[in-house]
Amino acid sequence: MKKTILLAAGLLFSVSAQAQILDIIKSTVKSQTGVDLSNPKTTTITPPVNTQQTPTKNTSTINLGNLTSTQISSGLKEALNLGVTEGVKKLGVTDGFLKNEAVKILMPEKLRVIDTKLRAFGLGSLADQGVKLLNRAAEDAVTESAPIFTKAITSMTITDAKNILLGGNNSATNYLQGKTQSQLFTAFQPKVKASLGKVGADKVWNSLISKYNTLTGQAVSTDLNEYVTNETINGVFKMVAEKESGIRNNSVMRTTSILQKVFGAQDGK
């Protein structure tokens, strides 16, 4: 009986001693590290800040201190104006769309089966003519689009310009497209419709679709005006994006002092 009592007392002393030691450890850890071992689930350890992440948004890599807000805004607008002007000039000539694989307008996707069927029936030349005239309509219409795009550029604010400068290769183009796509479509669509009629694309496509429907017994149609309008606008934006990327990444393409100053500041990104 005495042995049992002594053993129990020893165990209690041992447990008590261990508890005291554990309390000391917890207290020491908390005082040295701030970590409370008694409440591990509620402990929040703040990770160190990684200053190497998202470099395109880290303004410390770009010396904006030497640029005024007006200079930044002027530089971005000039880059976009150059992109629009040069893009329209390249696209608004014979074969400007047709011979440029980056922007060439193909048959509308839901009508591309027509191309295969017509060629199977020996009418490949008609299919080629249909695609050619879609591109001719775009080449004709795009020459009138420059003022529409240029006017849209003026909606860019100084804050927008700063954010765009710190963005990726096509940030300005993406901003412009996102802000103006619907307005451009509304203003541009009548010009495309007139161009489709001017080059005879509407008649050729009516004939092409009619022959396809007769040969296959199907009935397909599409809004060519809407399709070509969207493709024409997208084509111009592709050219603008190409110009913007060039200005950002190639100092030789910065042909004015404002472009050199503004985009030279982001070379170290």
mmCIF file with all atom_site columns, C-alpha atoms in Angstrom, residues 92-238:
data_model
loop_
_atom_site.group_PDB
_atom_site.id
_atom_site.type_symbol
_atom_site.label_atom_id
_atom_site.label_alt_id
_atom_site.label_comp_id
_atom_site.label_asym_id
_atom_site.label_entity_id
_atom_site.label_seq_id
_atom_site.pdbx_PDB_ins_code
_atom_site.Cartn_x
_atom_site.Cartn_y
_atom_site.Cartn_z
_atom_site.occupancy
_atom_site.B_iso_or_equiv
_atom_site.pdbx_formal_charge
_atom_site.auth_seq_id
_atom_site.auth_comp_id
_atom_site.auth_asym_id
_atom_site.auth_atom_id
_atom_site.pdbx_PDB_model_num
ATOM 1   C CA . GLY A 1 92  ? -6.368  50.489 -96.081  1.00 0.00 ? 92  GLY A CA 1
ATOM 2   C CA . VAL A 1 93  ? -4.714  49.460 -99.351  1.00 0.00 ? 93  VAL A CA 1
ATOM 3   C CA . THR A 1 94  ? -5.325  46.652 -101.818 1.00 0.00 ? 94  THR A CA 1
ATOM 4   C CA . ASP A 1 95  ? -4.405  43.359 -100.124 1.00 0.00 ? 95  ASP A CA 1
ATOM 5   C CA . GLY A 1 96  ? -3.849  45.177 -96.808  1.00 0.00 ? 96  GLY A CA 1
ATOM 6   C CA . PHE A 1 97  ? -6.081  42.597 -95.126  1.00 0.00 ? 97  PHE A CA 1
ATOM 7   C CA . LEU A 1 98  ? -6.033  39.822 -97.715  1.00 0.00 ? 98  LEU A CA 1
ATOM 8   C CA . LYS A 1 99  ? -2.253  39.377 -97.818  1.00 0.00 ? 99  LYS A CA 1
ATOM 9   C CA . ASN A 1 100 ? -1.658  39.937 -94.097  1.00 0.00 ? 100 ASN A CA 1
ATOM 10  C CA . GLU A 1 101 ? -2.125  36.569 -92.386  1.00 0.00 ? 101 GLU A CA 1
ATOM 11  C CA . ALA A 1 102 ? -2.373  38.221 -88.966  1.00 0.00 ? 102 ALA A CA 1
ATOM 12  C CA . VAL A 1 103 ? -5.581  40.062 -89.885  1.00 0.00 ? 103 VAL A CA 1
ATOM 13  C CA . LYS A 1 104 ? -6.890  38.309 -93.007  1.00 0.00 ? 104 LYS A CA 1
ATOM 14  C CA . ILE A 1 105 ? -10.651 37.833 -92.801  1.00 0.00 ? 105 ILE A CA 1
ATOM 15  C CA . LEU A 1 106 ? -11.669 34.230 -93.426  1.00 0.00 ? 106 LEU A CA 1
ATOM 16  C CA . MET A 1 107 ? -15.119 32.835 -94.008  1.00 0.00 ? 107 MET A CA 1
ATOM 17  C CA . PRO A 1 108 ? -17.351 33.123 -90.942  1.00 0.00 ? 108 PRO A CA 1
ATOM 18  C CA . GLU A 1 109 ? -16.808 29.982 -88.874  1.00 0.00 ? 109 GLU A CA 1
ATOM 19  C CA . LYS A 1 110 ? -20.330 28.633 -89.286  1.00 0.00 ? 110 LYS A CA 1
ATOM 20  C CA . LEU A 1 111 ? -20.035 29.057 -93.063  1.00 0.00 ? 111 LEU A CA 1
ATOM 21  C CA . ARG A 1 112 ? -16.611 27.474 -93.514  1.00 0.00 ? 112 ARG A CA 1
ATOM 22  C CA . VAL A 1 113 ? -18.259 24.194 -94.386  1.00 0.00 ? 113 VAL A CA 1
ATOM 23  C CA . ILE A 1 114 ? -19.370 26.029 -97.514  1.00 0.00 ? 114 ILE A CA 1
ATOM 24  C CA . ASP A 1 115 ? -15.763 26.342 -98.644  1.00 0.00 ? 115 ASP A CA 1
ATOM 25  C CA . THR A 1 116 ? -15.221 22.576 -98.484  1.00 0.00 ? 116 THR A CA 1
ATOM 26  C CA . LYS A 1 117 ? -18.487 21.758 -100.216 1.00 0.00 ? 117 LYS A CA 1
ATOM 27  C CA . LEU A 1 118 ? -18.076 24.303 -103.004 1.00 0.00 ? 118 LEU A CA 1
ATOM 28  C CA . ARG A 1 119 ? -14.559 23.100 -103.762 1.00 0.00 ? 119 ARG A CA 1
ATOM 29  C CA . ALA A 1 120 ? -15.853 19.527 -103.841 1.00 0.00 ? 120 ALA A CA 1
ATOM 30  C CA . PHE A 1 121 ? -18.329 20.645 -106.498 1.00 0.00 ? 121 PHE A CA 1
ATOM 31  C CA . GLY A 1 122 ? -15.621 22.440 -108.500 1.00 0.00 ? 122 GLY A CA 1
ATOM 32  C CA . LEU A 1 123 ? -16.640 25.905 -107.322 1.00 0.00 ? 123 LEU A CA 1
ATOM 33  C CA . GLY A 1 124 ? -13.436 26.803 -105.496 1.00 0.00 ? 124 GLY A CA 1
ATOM 34  C CA . SER A 1 125 ? -13.041 30.035 -107.454 1.00 0.00 ? 125 SER A CA 1
ATOM 35  C CA . LEU A 1 126 ? -16.385 31.260 -106.145 1.00 0.00 ? 126 LEU A CA 1
ATOM 36  C CA . ALA A 1 127 ? -15.327 30.516 -102.561 1.00 0.00 ? 127 ALA A CA 1
ATOM 37  C CA . ASP A 1 128 ? -12.030 32.351 -103.123 1.00 0.00 ? 128 ASP A CA 1
ATOM 38  C CA . GLN A 1 129 ? -13.892 35.323 -104.561 1.00 0.00 ? 129 GLN A CA 1
ATOM 39  C CA . GLY A 1 130 ? -16.171 35.434 -101.528 1.00 0.00 ? 130 GLY A CA 1
ATOM 40  C CA . VAL A 1 131 ? -13.245 35.605 -99.102  1.00 0.00 ? 131 VAL A CA 1
ATOM 41  C CA . LYS A 1 132 ? -11.422 38.119 -101.291 1.00 0.00 ? 132 LYS A CA 1
ATOM 42  C CA . LEU A 1 133 ? -14.369 40.500 -101.304 1.00 0.00 ? 133 LEU A CA 1
ATOM 43  C CA . LEU A 1 134 ? -14.806 40.312 -97.533  1.00 0.00 ? 134 LEU A CA 1
ATOM 44  C CA . ASN A 1 135 ? -11.234 41.563 -97.239  1.00 0.00 ? 135 ASN A CA 1
ATOM 45  C CA . ARG A 1 136 ? -11.763 44.162 -99.945  1.00 0.00 ? 136 ARG A CA 1
ATOM 46  C CA . ALA A 1 137 ? -14.710 45.543 -97.981  1.00 0.00 ? 137 ALA A CA 1
ATOM 47  C CA . ALA A 1 138 ? -12.549 45.801 -94.866  1.00 0.00 ? 138 ALA A CA 1
ATOM 48  C CA . GLU A 1 139 ? -9.722  47.469 -96.805  1.00 0.00 ? 139 GLU A CA 1
ATOM 49  C CA . ASP A 1 140 ? -12.171 50.000 -98.185  1.00 0.00 ? 140 ASP A CA 1
ATOM 50  C CA . ALA A 1 141 ? -13.965 50.731 -94.918  1.00 0.00 ? 141 ALA A CA 1
ATOM 51  C CA . VAL A 1 142 ? -10.921 50.961 -92.665  1.00 0.00 ? 142 VAL A CA 1
ATOM 52  C CA . THR A 1 143 ? -9.646  54.089 -94.425  1.00 0.00 ? 143 THR A CA 1
ATOM 53  C CA . GLU A 1 144 ? -12.461 56.054 -92.803  1.00 0.00 ? 144 GLU A CA 1
ATOM 54  C CA . SER A 1 145 ? -11.901 54.689 -89.317  1.00 0.00 ? 145 SER A CA 1
ATOM 55  C CA . ALA A 1 146 ? -8.848  56.699 -88.232  1.00 0.00 ? 146 ALA A CA 1
ATOM 56  C CA . PRO A 1 147 ? -10.801 59.708 -86.890  1.00 0.00 ? 147 PRO A CA 1
ATOM 57  C CA . ILE A 1 148 ? -13.073 57.386 -84.890  1.00 0.00 ? 148 ILE A CA 1
ATOM 58  C CA . PHE A 1 149 ? -10.132 55.644 -83.221  1.00 0.00 ? 149 PHE A CA 1
ATOM 59  C CA . THR A 1 150 ? -8.213  58.872 -82.684  1.00 0.00 ? 150 THR A CA 1
ATOM 60  C CA . LYS A 1 151 ? -11.164 60.548 -80.981  1.00 0.00 ? 151 LYS A CA 1
ATOM 61  C CA . ALA A 1 152 ? -11.570 57.550 -78.671  1.00 0.00 ? 152 ALA A CA 1
ATOM 62  C CA . ILE A 1 153 ? -7.969  57.894 -77.499  1.00 0.00 ? 153 ILE A CA 1
ATOM 63  C CA . THR A 1 154 ? -8.737  61.264 -75.928  1.00 0.00 ? 154 THR A CA 1
ATOM 64  C CA . SER A 1 155 ? -10.927 59.558 -73.303  1.00 0.00 ? 155 SER A CA 1
ATOM 65  C CA . MET A 1 156 ? -7.800  58.234 -71.556  1.00 0.00 ? 156 MET A CA 1
ATOM 66  C CA . THR A 1 157 ? -7.252  59.903 -68.184  1.00 0.00 ? 157 THR A CA 1
ATOM 67  C CA . ILE A 1 158 ? -3.916  60.703 -66.576  1.00 0.00 ? 158 ILE A CA 1
ATOM 68  C CA . THR A 1 159 ? -4.477  57.977 -63.979  1.00 0.00 ? 159 THR A CA 1
ATOM 69  C CA . ASP A 1 160 ? -5.236  55.484 -66.763  1.00 0.00 ? 160 ASP A CA 1
ATOM 70  C CA . ALA A 1 161 ? -2.033  56.506 -68.526  1.00 0.00 ? 161 ALA A CA 1
ATOM 71  C CA . LYS A 1 162 ? 0.122   55.868 -65.445  1.00 0.00 ? 162 LYS A CA 1
ATOM 72  C CA . ASN A 1 163 ? -1.370  52.422 -64.913  1.00 0.00 ? 163 ASN A CA 1
ATOM 73  C CA . ILE A 1 164 ? -0.977  51.579 -68.595  1.00 0.00 ? 164 ILE A CA 1
ATOM 74  C CA . LEU A 1 165 ? 2.685   52.621 -68.604  1.00 0.00 ? 165 LEU A CA 1
ATOM 75  C CA . LEU A 1 166 ? 3.341   50.140 -65.803  1.00 0.00 ? 166 LEU A CA 1
ATOM 76  C CA . GLY A 1 167 ? 1.437   47.381 -67.579  1.00 0.00 ? 167 GLY A CA 1
ATOM 77  C CA . GLY A 1 168 ? 2.310   44.759 -70.190  1.00 0.00 ? 168 GLY A CA 1
ATOM 78  C CA . ASN A 1 169 ? 3.217   45.053 -73.841  1.00 0.00 ? 169 ASN A CA 1
ATOM 79  C CA . ASN A 1 170 ? -0.347  45.640 -75.035  1.00 0.00 ? 170 ASN A CA 1
ATOM 80  C CA . SER A 1 171 ? -1.813  47.433 -72.027  1.00 0.00 ? 171 SER A CA 1
ATOM 81  C CA . ALA A 1 172 ? -2.664  50.619 -73.917  1.00 0.00 ? 172 ALA A CA 1
ATOM 82  C CA . THR A 1 173 ? -4.234  48.728 -76.805  1.00 0.00 ? 173 THR A CA 1
ATOM 83  C CA . ASN A 1 174 ? -6.256  46.503 -74.486  1.00 0.00 ? 174 ASN A CA 1
ATOM 84  C CA . TYR A 1 175 ? -7.443  49.541 -72.542  1.00 0.00 ? 175 TYR A CA 1
ATOM 85  C CA . LEU A 1 176 ? -8.499  51.316 -75.718  1.00 0.00 ? 176 LEU A CA 1
ATOM 86  C CA . GLN A 1 177 ? -10.311 48.280 -77.089  1.00 0.00 ? 177 GLN A CA 1
ATOM 87  C CA . GLY A 1 178 ? -12.114 47.626 -73.823  1.00 0.00 ? 178 GLY A CA 1
ATOM 88  C CA . LYS A 1 179 ? -13.270 51.221 -73.551  1.00 0.00 ? 179 LYS A CA 1
ATOM 89  C CA . THR A 1 180 ? -14.307 51.795 -77.169  1.00 0.00 ? 180 THR A CA 1
ATOM 90  C CA . GLN A 1 181 ? -15.308 48.479 -78.793  1.00 0.00 ? 181 GLN A CA 1
ATOM 91  C CA . SER A 1 182 ? -19.071 49.044 -78.685  1.00 0.00 ? 182 SER A CA 1
ATOM 92  C CA . GLN A 1 183 ? -18.860 52.701 -79.726  1.00 0.00 ? 183 GLN A CA 1
ATOM 93  C CA . LEU A 1 184 ? -16.548 51.854 -82.591  1.00 0.00 ? 184 LEU A CA 1
ATOM 94  C CA . PHE A 1 185 ? -18.897 49.115 -83.763  1.00 0.00 ? 185 PHE A CA 1
ATOM 95  C CA . THR A 1 186 ? -21.880 51.469 -83.813  1.00 0.00 ? 186 THR A CA 1
ATOM 96  C CA . ALA A 1 187 ? -19.954 54.123 -85.729  1.00 0.00 ? 187 ALA A CA 1
ATOM 97  C CA . PHE A 1 188 ? -18.131 51.708 -88.039  1.00 0.00 ? 188 PHE A CA 1
ATOM 98  C CA . GLN A 1 189 ? -20.911 49.335 -89.074  1.00 0.00 ? 189 GLN A CA 1
ATOM 99  C CA . PRO A 1 190 ? -22.570 51.667 -91.661  1.00 0.00 ? 190 PRO A CA 1
ATOM 100 C CA . LYS A 1 191 ? -19.202 52.183 -93.353  1.00 0.00 ? 191 LYS A CA 1
ATOM 101 C CA . VAL A 1 192 ? -18.634 48.440 -93.614  1.00 0.00 ? 192 VAL A CA 1
ATOM 102 C CA . LYS A 1 193 ? -22.137 47.914 -94.975  1.00 0.00 ? 193 LYS A CA 1
ATOM 103 C CA . ALA A 1 194 ? -21.528 50.533 -97.653  1.00 0.00 ? 194 ALA A CA 1
ATOM 104 C CA . SER A 1 195 ? -18.172 48.955 -98.481  1.00 0.00 ? 195 SER A CA 1
ATOM 105 C CA . LEU A 1 196 ? -19.696 45.485 -98.838  1.00 0.00 ? 196 LEU A CA 1
ATOM 106 C CA . GLY A 1 197 ? -22.062 46.905 -101.429 1.00 0.00 ? 197 GLY A CA 1
ATOM 107 C CA . LYS A 1 198 ? -19.371 49.002 -103.082 1.00 0.00 ? 198 LYS A CA 1
ATOM 108 C CA . VAL A 1 199 ? -17.102 46.033 -103.799 1.00 0.00 ? 199 VAL A CA 1
ATOM 109 C CA . GLY A 1 200 ? -20.014 43.717 -104.605 1.00 0.00 ? 200 GLY A CA 1
ATOM 110 C CA . ALA A 1 201 ? -19.384 41.393 -101.679 1.00 0.00 ? 201 ALA A CA 1
ATOM 111 C CA . ASP A 1 202 ? -23.046 41.294 -100.700 1.00 0.00 ? 202 ASP A CA 1
ATOM 112 C CA . LYS A 1 203 ? -24.150 40.008 -104.132 1.00 0.00 ? 203 LYS A CA 1
ATOM 113 C CA . VAL A 1 204 ? -21.337 37.483 -104.403 1.00 0.00 ? 204 VAL A CA 1
ATOM 114 C CA . TRP A 1 205 ? -22.091 36.099 -100.955 1.00 0.00 ? 205 TRP A CA 1
ATOM 115 C CA . ASN A 1 206 ? -25.817 35.899 -101.632 1.00 0.00 ? 206 ASN A CA 1
ATOM 116 C CA . SER A 1 207 ? -24.973 33.894 -104.751 1.00 0.00 ? 207 SER A CA 1
ATOM 117 C CA . LEU A 1 208 ? -22.441 31.750 -102.893 1.00 0.00 ? 208 LEU A CA 1
ATOM 118 C CA . ILE A 1 209 ? -24.833 30.879 -100.064 1.00 0.00 ? 209 ILE A CA 1
ATOM 119 C CA . SER A 1 210 ? -27.686 30.274 -102.510 1.00 0.00 ? 210 SER A CA 1
ATOM 120 C CA . LYS A 1 211 ? -25.610 27.810 -104.546 1.00 0.00 ? 211 LYS A CA 1
ATOM 121 C CA . TYR A 1 212 ? -24.513 26.030 -101.377 1.00 0.00 ? 212 TYR A CA 1
ATOM 122 C CA . ASN A 1 213 ? -28.079 25.735 -100.104 1.00 0.00 ? 213 ASN A CA 1
ATOM 123 C CA . THR A 1 214 ? -29.233 24.402 -103.487 1.00 0.00 ? 214 THR A CA 1
ATOM 124 C CA . LEU A 1 215 ? -26.442 21.824 -103.704 1.00 0.00 ? 215 LEU A CA 1
ATOM 125 C CA . THR A 1 216 ? -26.820 20.576 -100.137 1.00 0.00 ? 216 THR A CA 1
ATOM 126 C CA . GLY A 1 217 ? -30.490 21.129 -99.446  1.00 0.00 ? 217 GLY A CA 1
ATOM 127 C CA . GLN A 1 218 ? -29.547 23.137 -96.354  1.00 0.00 ? 218 GLN A CA 1
ATOM 128 C CA . ALA A 1 219 ? -30.340 26.703 -95.361  1.00 0.00 ? 219 ALA A CA 1
ATOM 129 C CA . VAL A 1 220 ? -27.467 28.683 -93.858  1.00 0.00 ? 220 VAL A CA 1
ATOM 130 C CA . SER A 1 221 ? -27.054 32.412 -93.441  1.00 0.00 ? 221 SER A CA 1
ATOM 131 C CA . THR A 1 222 ? -25.000 34.917 -91.484  1.00 0.00 ? 222 THR A CA 1
ATOM 132 C CA . ASP A 1 223 ? -24.833 38.645 -90.879  1.00 0.00 ? 223 ASP A CA 1
ATOM 133 C CA . LEU A 1 224 ? -21.822 39.536 -93.002  1.00 0.00 ? 224 LEU A CA 1
ATOM 134 C CA . ASN A 1 225 ? -22.028 43.196 -92.054  1.00 0.00 ? 225 ASN A CA 1
ATOM 135 C CA . GLU A 1 226 ? -21.671 42.435 -88.337  1.00 0.00 ? 226 GLU A CA 1
ATOM 136 C CA . TYR A 1 227 ? -18.978 39.836 -88.966  1.00 0.00 ? 227 TYR A CA 1
ATOM 137 C CA . VAL A 1 228 ? -16.808 42.037 -91.199  1.00 0.00 ? 228 VAL A CA 1
ATOM 138 C CA . THR A 1 229 ? -17.262 45.041 -88.897  1.00 0.00 ? 229 THR A CA 1
ATOM 139 C CA . ASN A 1 230 ? -15.923 43.101 -85.910  1.00 0.00 ? 230 ASN A CA 1
ATOM 140 C CA . GLU A 1 231 ? -13.070 41.577 -87.926  1.00 0.00 ? 231 GLU A CA 1
ATOM 141 C CA . THR A 1 232 ? -12.077 44.959 -89.348  1.00 0.00 ? 232 THR A CA 1
ATOM 142 C CA . ILE A 1 233 ? -11.989 46.570 -85.913  1.00 0.00 ? 233 ILE A CA 1
ATOM 143 C CA . ASN A 1 234 ? -10.027 43.632 -84.501  1.00 0.00 ? 234 ASN A CA 1
ATOM 144 C CA . GLY A 1 235 ? -7.586  43.891 -87.384  1.00 0.00 ? 235 GLY A CA 1
ATOM 145 C CA . VAL A 1 236 ? -6.835  47.520 -86.617  1.00 0.00 ? 236 VAL A CA 1
ATOM 146 C CA . PHE A 1 237 ? -6.334  46.738 -82.927  1.00 0.00 ? 237 PHE A CA 1
ATOM 147 C CA . LYS A 1 238 ? -3.894  43.967 -83.821  1.00 0.00 ? 238 LYS A CA 1
#
